[in-house]
Coordinates of C-alpha atoms in Angstrom, one line a residue:
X1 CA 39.6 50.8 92.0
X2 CA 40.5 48.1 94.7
X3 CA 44.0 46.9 94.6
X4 CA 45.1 42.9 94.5
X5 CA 46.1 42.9 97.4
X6 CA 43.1 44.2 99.2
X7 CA 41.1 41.7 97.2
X8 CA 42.5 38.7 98.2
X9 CA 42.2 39.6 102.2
X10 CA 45.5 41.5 103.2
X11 CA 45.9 43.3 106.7
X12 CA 48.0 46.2 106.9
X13 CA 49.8 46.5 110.1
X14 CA 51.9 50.0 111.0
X15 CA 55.3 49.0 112.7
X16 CA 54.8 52.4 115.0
X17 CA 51.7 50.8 116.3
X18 CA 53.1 47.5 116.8
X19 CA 55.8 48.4 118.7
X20 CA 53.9 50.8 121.0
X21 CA 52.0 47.5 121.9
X22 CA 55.1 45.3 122.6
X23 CA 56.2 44.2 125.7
X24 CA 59.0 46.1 127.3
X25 CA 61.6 43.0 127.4
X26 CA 60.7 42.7 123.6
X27 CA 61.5 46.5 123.6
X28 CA 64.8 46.2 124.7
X29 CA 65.7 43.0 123.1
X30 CA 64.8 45.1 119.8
X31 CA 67.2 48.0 120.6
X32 CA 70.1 45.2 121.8
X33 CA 69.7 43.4 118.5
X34 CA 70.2 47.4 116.6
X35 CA 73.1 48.3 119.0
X36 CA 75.0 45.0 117.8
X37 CA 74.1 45.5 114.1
X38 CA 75.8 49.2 114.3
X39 CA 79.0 47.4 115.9
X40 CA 78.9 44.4 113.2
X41 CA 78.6 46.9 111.0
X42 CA 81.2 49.5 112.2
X43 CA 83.6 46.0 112.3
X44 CA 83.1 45.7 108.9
X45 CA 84.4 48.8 108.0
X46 CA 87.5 49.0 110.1
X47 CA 89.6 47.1 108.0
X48 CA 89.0 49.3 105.2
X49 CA 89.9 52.4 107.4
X50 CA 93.2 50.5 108.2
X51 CA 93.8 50.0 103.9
X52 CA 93.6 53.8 103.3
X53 CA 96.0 54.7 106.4
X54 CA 98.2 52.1 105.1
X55 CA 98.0 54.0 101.4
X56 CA 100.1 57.1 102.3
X57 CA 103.3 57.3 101.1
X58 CA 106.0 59.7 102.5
X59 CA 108.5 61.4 99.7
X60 CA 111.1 60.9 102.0
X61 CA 114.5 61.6 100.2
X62 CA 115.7 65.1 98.8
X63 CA 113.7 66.7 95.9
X64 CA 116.2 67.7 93.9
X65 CA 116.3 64.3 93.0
X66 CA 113.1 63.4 92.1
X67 CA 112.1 63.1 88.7
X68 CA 108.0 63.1 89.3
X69 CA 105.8 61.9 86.6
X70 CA 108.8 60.3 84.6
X71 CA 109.6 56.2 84.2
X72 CA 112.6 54.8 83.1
X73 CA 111.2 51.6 80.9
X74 CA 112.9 48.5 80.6
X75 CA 116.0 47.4 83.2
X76 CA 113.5 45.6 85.7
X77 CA 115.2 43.8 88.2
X78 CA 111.9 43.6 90.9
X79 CA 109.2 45.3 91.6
X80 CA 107.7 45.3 95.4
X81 CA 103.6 46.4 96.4
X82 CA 102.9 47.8 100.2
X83 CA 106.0 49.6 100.2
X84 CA 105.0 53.4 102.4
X85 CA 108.4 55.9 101.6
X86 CA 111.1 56.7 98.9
X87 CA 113.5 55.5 101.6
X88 CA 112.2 52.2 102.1
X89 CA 112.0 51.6 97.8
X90 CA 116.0 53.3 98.3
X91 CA 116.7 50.5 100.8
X92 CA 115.3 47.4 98.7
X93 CA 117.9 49.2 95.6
X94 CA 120.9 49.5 97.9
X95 CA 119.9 46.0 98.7
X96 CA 120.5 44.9 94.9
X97 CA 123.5 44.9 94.1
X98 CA 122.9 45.8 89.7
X99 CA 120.1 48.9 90.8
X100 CA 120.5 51.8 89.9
X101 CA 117.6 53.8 89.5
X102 CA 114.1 53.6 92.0
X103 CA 110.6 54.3 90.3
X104 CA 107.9 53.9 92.7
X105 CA 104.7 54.6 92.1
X106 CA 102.7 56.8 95.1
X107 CA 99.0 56.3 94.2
X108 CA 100.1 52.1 94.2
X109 CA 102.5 52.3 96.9
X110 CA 104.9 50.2 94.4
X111 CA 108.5 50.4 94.1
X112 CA 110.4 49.2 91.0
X113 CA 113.8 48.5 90.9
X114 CA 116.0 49.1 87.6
X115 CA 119.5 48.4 86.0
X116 CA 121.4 50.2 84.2
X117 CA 119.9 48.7 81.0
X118 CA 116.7 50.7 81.7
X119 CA 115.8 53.3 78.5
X120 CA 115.4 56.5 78.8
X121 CA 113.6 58.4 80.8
X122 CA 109.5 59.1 79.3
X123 CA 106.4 60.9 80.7
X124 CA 103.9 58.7 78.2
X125 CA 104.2 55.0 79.9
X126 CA 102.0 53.7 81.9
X127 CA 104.0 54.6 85.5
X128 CA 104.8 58.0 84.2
X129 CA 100.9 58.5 84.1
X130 CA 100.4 57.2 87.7
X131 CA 102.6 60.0 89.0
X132 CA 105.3 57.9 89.1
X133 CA 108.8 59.3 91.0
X134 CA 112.1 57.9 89.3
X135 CA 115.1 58.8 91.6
X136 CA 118.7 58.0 90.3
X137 CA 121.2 56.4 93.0
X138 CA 124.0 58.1 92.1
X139 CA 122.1 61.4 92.8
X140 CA 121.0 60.2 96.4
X141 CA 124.0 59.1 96.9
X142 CA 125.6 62.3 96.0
X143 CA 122.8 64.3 98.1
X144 CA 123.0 62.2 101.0
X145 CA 124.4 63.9 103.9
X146 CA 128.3 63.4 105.1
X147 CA 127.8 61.7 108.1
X148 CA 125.1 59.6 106.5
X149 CA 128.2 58.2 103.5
X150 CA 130.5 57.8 106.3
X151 CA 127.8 55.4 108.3
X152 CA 127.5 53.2 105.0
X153 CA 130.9 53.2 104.3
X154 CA 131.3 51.3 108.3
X155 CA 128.2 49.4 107.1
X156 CA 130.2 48.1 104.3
X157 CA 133.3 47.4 105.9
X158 CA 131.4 45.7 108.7
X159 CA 129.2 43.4 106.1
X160 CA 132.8 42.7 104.6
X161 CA 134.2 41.8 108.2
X162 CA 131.1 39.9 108.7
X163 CA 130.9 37.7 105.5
X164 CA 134.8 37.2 106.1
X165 CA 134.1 35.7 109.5
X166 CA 131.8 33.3 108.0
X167 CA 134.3 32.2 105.4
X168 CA 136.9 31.6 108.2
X169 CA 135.7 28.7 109.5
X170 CA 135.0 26.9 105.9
X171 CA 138.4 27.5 105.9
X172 CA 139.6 26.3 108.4
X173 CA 137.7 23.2 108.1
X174 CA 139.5 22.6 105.1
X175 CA 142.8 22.7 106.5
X176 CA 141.5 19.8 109.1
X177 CA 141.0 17.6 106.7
X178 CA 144.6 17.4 104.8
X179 CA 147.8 15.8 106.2
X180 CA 151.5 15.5 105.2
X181 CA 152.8 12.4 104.4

């Protein structure tokens, strides 16, 4: 049995052969043109490398209180992607002013913020499934170390100071622009 191929005139060539024939500088120009298909290649890859380092997430804040694999449905007030620790999602709560609870979501690196209006707490919503970690404020707040209430207690009164400061002027302003008759 002769093959289509064959019968219509074809010439099988083995690359092994042809390459022991080829001139050096084709040779080298061969392995150059490899060498700079592994690096296109390997630069192709890199930024996927950087995505999974960026996709840890660090449980950051005491454990005692962490609700894990529980969400808190309804009370959204924002929810924020590429977020990397508990403290950072704490942050964006303190932040808001009507948050009161965190759920973030690990596998996602998603925080949700939530207000008190949130229902309770449920291990059957979607979050909840995603290994989701709810964290009240009021119990990090109650954790959080001594020196660490007394720091945002000066932060307070310095933001007060602060937004005062800025007021002053307006104020002053005002006054300018009055006379007595």
């Amino acid at each position: 049995r002769v093959s289509w191929t064959a019968k219509h005139g074809s010439i099988s060539i083995s690359m092994e052969c042809v390459n022991a024939d080829a001139p050096e500088d084709e040779k080298k120009a061969r392995k150059h043109q490899e060498i700079d298909e592994e690096k296109h290649r390997k630069e192709k890859e890199k930024p996927h490398r950087e995505e999974e380092k960026e996709e840890t997430f660090d449980l950051d804040i005491p454990g005692s209180c962490m609700e894990i694999g529980v969400d808190y449905p309804d009370g959204f007030i924002a929810a924020f992607n590429g977020i990397s620790s508990l403290s950072k999602c704490r942050k964006l709560c303190q932040e808001e002013a009507s948050c009161v609870r965190i759920v973030a979501i690990p596998t996602t690196n998603r925080c949700i913020l939530k207000n008190s209006r949130h229902s309770e707490g449920t291990k059957v919503s979607w979050a909840a499934k995603q290994g989701s970690i709810s964290i009240s404020m009021e119990c990090v707040n109650a954790d959080a170390p001594e020196d660490e209430k007394k720091a945002r207690k000066h932060q307070e009164i310095d933001e007060e100071k602060h937004r005062k400061e800025k007021e002053k002027p307006r104020r002053e302003e005002e006054k300018e622009g009055t006379f007595d008759l």
